[in-house]
Tab-separated table of C-alpha atoms in Angstrom:
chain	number	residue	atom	x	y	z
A	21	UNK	CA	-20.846	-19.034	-4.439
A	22	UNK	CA	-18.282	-16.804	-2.544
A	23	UNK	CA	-16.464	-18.074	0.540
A	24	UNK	CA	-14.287	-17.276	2.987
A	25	UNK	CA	-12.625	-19.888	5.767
A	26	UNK	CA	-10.217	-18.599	8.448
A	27	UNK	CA	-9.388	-15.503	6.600
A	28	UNK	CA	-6.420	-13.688	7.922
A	29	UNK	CA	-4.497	-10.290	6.580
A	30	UNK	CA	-1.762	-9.064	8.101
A	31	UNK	CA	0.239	-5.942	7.189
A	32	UNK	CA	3.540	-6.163	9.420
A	33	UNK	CA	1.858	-6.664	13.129
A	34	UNK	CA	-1.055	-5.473	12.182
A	35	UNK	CA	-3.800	-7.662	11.640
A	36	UNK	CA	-6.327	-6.017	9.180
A	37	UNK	CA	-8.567	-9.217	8.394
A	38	UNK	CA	-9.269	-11.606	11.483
A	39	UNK	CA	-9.964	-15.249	10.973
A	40	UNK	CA	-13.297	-14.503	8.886
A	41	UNK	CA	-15.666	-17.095	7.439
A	42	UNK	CA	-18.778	-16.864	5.482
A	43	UNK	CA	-20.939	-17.796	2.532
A	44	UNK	CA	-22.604	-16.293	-0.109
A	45	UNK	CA	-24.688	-18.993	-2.182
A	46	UNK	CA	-26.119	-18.572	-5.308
A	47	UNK	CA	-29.040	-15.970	-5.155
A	48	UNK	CA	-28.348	-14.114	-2.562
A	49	UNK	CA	-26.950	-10.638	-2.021
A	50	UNK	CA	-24.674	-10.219	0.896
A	51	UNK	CA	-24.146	-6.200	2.736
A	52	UNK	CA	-20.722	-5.925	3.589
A	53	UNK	CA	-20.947	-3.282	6.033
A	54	UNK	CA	-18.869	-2.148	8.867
A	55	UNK	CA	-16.794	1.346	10.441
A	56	UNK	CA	-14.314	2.671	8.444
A	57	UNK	CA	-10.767	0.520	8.950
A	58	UNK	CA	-12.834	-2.362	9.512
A	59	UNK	CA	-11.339	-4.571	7.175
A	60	UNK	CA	-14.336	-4.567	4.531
A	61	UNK	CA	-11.850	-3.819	1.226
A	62	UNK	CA	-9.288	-5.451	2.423
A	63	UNK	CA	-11.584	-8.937	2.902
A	64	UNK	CA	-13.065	-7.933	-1.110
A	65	UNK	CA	-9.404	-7.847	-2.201
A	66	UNK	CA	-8.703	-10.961	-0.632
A	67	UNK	CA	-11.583	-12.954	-1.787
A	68	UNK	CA	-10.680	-11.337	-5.744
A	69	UNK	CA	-7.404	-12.285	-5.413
A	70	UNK	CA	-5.980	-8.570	-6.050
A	71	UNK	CA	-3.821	-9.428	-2.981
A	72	UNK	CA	-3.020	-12.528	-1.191
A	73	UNK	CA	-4.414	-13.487	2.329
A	74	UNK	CA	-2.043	-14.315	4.779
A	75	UNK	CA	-3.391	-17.421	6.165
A	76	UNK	CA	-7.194	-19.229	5.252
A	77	UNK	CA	-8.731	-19.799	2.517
A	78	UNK	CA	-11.014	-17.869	-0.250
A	79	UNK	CA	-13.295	-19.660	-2.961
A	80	UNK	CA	-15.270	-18.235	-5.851
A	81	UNK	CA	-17.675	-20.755	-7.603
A	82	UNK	CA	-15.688	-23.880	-5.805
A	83	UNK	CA	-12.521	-22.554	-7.194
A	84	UNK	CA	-9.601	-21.755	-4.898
A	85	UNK	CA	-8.309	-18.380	-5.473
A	86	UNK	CA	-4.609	-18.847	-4.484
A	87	UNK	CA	-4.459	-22.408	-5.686
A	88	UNK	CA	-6.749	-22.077	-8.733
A	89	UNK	CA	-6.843	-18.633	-9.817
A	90	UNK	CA	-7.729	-18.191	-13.177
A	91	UNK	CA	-10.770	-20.775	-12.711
A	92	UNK	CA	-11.669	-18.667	-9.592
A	93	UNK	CA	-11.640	-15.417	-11.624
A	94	UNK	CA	-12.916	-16.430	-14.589
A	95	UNK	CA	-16.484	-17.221	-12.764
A	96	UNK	CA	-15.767	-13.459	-11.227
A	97	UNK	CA	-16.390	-9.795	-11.268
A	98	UNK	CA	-14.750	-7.415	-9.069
A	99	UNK	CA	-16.059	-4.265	-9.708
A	100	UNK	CA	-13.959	-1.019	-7.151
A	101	UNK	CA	-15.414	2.337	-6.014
A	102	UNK	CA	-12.870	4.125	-9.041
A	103	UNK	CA	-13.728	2.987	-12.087
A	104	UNK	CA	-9.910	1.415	-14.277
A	105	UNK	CA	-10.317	2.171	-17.679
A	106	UNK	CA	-7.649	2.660	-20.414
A	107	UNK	CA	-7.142	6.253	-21.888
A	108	UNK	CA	-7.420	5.244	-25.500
A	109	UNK	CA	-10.025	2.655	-25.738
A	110	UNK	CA	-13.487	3.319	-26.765
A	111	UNK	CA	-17.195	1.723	-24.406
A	112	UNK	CA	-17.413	-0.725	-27.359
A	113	UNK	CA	-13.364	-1.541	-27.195
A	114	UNK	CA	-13.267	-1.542	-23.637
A	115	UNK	CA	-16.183	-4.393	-24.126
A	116	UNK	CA	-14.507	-6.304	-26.757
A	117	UNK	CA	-11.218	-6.311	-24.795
A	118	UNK	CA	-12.421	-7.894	-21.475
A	119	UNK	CA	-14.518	-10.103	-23.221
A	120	UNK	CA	-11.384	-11.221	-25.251
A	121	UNK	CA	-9.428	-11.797	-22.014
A	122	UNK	CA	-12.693	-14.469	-20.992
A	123	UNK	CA	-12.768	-15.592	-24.331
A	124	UNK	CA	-16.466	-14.425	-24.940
A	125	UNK	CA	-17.322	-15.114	-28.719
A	126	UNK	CA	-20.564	-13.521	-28.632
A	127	UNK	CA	-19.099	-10.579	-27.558
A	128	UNK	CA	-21.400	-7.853	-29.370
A	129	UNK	CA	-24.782	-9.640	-28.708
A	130	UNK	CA	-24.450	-9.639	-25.068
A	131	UNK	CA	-22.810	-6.197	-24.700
A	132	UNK	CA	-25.887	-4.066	-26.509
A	133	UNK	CA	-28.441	-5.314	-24.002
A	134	UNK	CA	-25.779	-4.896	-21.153
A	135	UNK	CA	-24.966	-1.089	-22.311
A	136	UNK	CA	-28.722	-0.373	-22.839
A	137	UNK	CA	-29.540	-1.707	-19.530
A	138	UNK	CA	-26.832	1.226	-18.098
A	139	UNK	CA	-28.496	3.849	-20.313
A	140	UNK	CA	-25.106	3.963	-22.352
A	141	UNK	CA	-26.240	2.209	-25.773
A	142	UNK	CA	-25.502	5.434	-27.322
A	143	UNK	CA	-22.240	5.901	-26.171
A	144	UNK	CA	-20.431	3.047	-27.371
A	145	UNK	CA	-17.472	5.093	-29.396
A	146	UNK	CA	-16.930	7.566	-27.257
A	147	UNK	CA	-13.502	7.269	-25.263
A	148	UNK	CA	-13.252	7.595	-21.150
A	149	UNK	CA	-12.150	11.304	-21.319
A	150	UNK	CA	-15.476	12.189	-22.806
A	151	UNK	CA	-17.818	10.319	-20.268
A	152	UNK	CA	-19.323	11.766	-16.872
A	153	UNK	CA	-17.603	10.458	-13.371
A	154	UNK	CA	-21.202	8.405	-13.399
A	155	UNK	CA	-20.827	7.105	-16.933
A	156	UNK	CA	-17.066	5.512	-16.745
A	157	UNK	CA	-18.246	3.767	-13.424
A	158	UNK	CA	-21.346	2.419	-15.453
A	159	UNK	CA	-18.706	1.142	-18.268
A	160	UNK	CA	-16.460	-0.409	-15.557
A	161	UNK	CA	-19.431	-2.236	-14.252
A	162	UNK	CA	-20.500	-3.445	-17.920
A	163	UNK	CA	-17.210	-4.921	-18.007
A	164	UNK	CA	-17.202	-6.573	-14.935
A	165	UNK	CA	-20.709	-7.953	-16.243
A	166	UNK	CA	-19.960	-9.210	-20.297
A	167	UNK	CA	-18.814	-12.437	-19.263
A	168	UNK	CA	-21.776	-13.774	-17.131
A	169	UNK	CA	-20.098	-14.140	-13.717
A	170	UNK	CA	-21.048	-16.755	-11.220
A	171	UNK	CA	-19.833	-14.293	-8.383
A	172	UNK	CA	-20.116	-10.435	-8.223
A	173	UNK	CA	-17.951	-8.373	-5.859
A	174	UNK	CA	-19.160	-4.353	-5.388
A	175	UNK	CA	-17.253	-1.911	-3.813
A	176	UNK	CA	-19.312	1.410	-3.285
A	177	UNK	CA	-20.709	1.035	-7.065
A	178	UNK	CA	-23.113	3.861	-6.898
A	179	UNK	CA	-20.311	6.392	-6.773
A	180	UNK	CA	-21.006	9.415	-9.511
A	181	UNK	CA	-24.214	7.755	-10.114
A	182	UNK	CA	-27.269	9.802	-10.307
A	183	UNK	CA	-30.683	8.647	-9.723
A	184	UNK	CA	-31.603	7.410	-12.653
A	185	UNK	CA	-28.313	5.345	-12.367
A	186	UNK	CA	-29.089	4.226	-8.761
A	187	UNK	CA	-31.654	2.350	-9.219
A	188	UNK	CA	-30.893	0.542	-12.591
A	189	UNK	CA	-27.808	-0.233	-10.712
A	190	UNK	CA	-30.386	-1.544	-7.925
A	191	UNK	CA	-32.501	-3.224	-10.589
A	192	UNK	CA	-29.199	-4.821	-11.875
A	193	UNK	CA	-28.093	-6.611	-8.612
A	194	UNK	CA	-31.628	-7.699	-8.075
A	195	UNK	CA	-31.711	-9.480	-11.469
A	196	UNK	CA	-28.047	-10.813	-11.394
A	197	UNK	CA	-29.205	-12.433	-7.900
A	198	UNK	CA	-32.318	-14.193	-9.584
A	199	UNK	CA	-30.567	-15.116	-12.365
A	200	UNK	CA	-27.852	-17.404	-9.846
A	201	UNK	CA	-24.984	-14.765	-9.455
A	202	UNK	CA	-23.772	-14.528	-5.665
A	203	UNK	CA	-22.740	-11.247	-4.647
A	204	UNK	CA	-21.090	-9.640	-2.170
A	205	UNK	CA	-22.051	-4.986	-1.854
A	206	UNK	CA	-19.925	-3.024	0.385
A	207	UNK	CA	-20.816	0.412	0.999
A	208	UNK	CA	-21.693	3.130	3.561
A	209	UNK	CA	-25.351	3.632	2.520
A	210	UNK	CA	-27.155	1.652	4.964
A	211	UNK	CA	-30.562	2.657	2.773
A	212	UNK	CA	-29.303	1.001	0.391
A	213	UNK	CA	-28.154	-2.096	1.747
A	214	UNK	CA	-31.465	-2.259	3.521
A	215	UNK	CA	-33.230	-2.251	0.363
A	216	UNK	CA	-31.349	-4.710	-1.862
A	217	UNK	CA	-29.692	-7.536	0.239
A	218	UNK	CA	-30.928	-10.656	1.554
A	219	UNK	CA	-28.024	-10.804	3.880
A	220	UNK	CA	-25.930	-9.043	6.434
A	221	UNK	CA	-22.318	-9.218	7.231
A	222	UNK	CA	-20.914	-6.542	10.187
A	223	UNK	CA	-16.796	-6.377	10.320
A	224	UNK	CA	-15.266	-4.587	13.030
A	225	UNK	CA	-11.565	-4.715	13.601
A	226	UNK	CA	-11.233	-7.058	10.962
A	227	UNK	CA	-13.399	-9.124	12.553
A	228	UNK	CA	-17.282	-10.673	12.057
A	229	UNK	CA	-19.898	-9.350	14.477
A	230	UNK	CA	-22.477	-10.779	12.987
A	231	UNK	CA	-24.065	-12.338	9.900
A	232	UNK	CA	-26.859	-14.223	8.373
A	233	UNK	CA	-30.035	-13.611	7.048
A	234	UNK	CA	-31.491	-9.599	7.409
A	235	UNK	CA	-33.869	-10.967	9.625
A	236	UNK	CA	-31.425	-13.016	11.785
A	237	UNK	CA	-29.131	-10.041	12.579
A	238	UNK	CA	-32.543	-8.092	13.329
A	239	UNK	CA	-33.140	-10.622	16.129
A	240	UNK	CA	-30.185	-11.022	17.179
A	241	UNK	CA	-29.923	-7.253	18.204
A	242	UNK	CA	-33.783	-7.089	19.105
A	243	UNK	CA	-34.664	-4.792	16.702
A	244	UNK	CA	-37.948	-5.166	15.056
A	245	UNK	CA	-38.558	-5.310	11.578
A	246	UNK	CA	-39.772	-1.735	10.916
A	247	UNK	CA	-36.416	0.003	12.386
A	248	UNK	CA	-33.508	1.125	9.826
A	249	UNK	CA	-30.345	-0.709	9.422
A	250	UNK	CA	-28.907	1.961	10.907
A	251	UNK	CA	-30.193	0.929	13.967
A	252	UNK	CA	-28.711	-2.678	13.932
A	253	UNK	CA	-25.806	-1.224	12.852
A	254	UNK	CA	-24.738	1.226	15.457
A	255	UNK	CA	-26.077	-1.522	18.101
A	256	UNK	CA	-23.830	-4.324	16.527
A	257	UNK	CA	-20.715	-2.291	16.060
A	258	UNK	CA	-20.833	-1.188	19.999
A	259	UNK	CA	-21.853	-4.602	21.174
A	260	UNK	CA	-18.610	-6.589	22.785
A	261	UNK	CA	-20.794	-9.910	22.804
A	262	UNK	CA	-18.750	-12.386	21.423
A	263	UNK	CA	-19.076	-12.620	17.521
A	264	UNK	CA	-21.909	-14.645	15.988
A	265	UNK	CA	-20.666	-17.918	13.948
């Protein structure tokens, strides 16, 4: 579960993040979408923790993230557009190094599967400097993944993927979902939050337009099932009607 309650983000005057709530539950995947300076990374880096909200609240998994934030992270994976890697670490010592840090004994039979499922099982000794753009964001997003998170946060995570990559990465968010994980995708392609999530979340101005089920945001703009996202999102992010709680 991921949740947000009277979310606020101010930097100086400026209020980036405006009193947002939501929900992701267990099993569902939720599109952050919105225009650019909408508030979308700035609401991931809240809920994560990687910078404090002003006001409100944030949970991951029941745990509060200001209050309780090692519980909160350790049920977590926050995985950015630009992959953080260290220079001098291999794909098999990046592994055992996060999974150290969430005290993951089994360590080695959980990352083979992981780095086989990201077409990267034979590149577990090579170091960051020799891997593709598309390859160190597939290692960032095993290591968001060894420990079995509860909660999955994606910002733009097909970045330097190819196809191939694409849709395993698809394929990965679709099986993290049925296997309990809540998780939260931000990114621009509309295609592909059309295809993947169950639900919809608009920001504009740091603040919800509208949210719910794929289906509910459909009707609520009175677009029928066969149009593109793209549709419901260029009608939502013009619409002044007041937001939808």
């Amino acid at each position: 579960m991921i949740e947000a309650e009277g979310l606020n983000k101010y930097y100086g005057s400026f209020r980036a993040v405006d009193t947002l709530s939501f929900r992701v539950e267990a099993g569902q995947i939720m599109g952050l979408v919105g225009p650019n300076g909408a508030g979308k990374t700035t609401t991931l880096r809240c809920l994560s923790g990687i910078i404090p909200a002003t006001s409100g609240r944030a949970r991951i998994a029941d745990r509060d993230v200001a209050s309780d934030p090692v519980a909160a992270k350790q049920q977590l994976a926050f995985i950015p557009d630009e992959p953080r890697l260290f220079e001098h670490l291999t794909v098999e010592q990046h592994l055992n190094f996060v999974a150290r840090l969430y005290q993951v004994g089994d360590w080695r039979e959980r990352a083979q599967p992981l780095l086989d499922e990201l077409e990267m099982g034979d590149k577990r000794g090579l170091l960051p400097s020799e891997l593709s753009r598309g390859m160190k964001q597939k290692l960032a997003i095993a290591c968001g993944l060894i420990h079995r998170p509860q909660a999955v946060i994606l910002d733009e995570p097909l970045t330097g993927l190819d196809p191939y990559g694409i849709r395993r990465m698809k394929d990965t968010m679709r099986k993290l979902a049925a296997e309990g994980a809540a998780i939260i995708l931000s990114s621009h392609l509309l295609d592909l939050v059309q295809e993947v999530c169950t639900h919809l979340l608009i920001l504009k101005q740091g603040q919800k337009i509208a949210a719910g089920s794929v289906a509910e945001v459909r009707e609520r703009y009175q677009v029928e099932g066969g149009a593109s996202l793209e549709e419901v999102f260029f009608r939502a992010t013009a619409d002044e009607r007041e937001p939808l709680v």
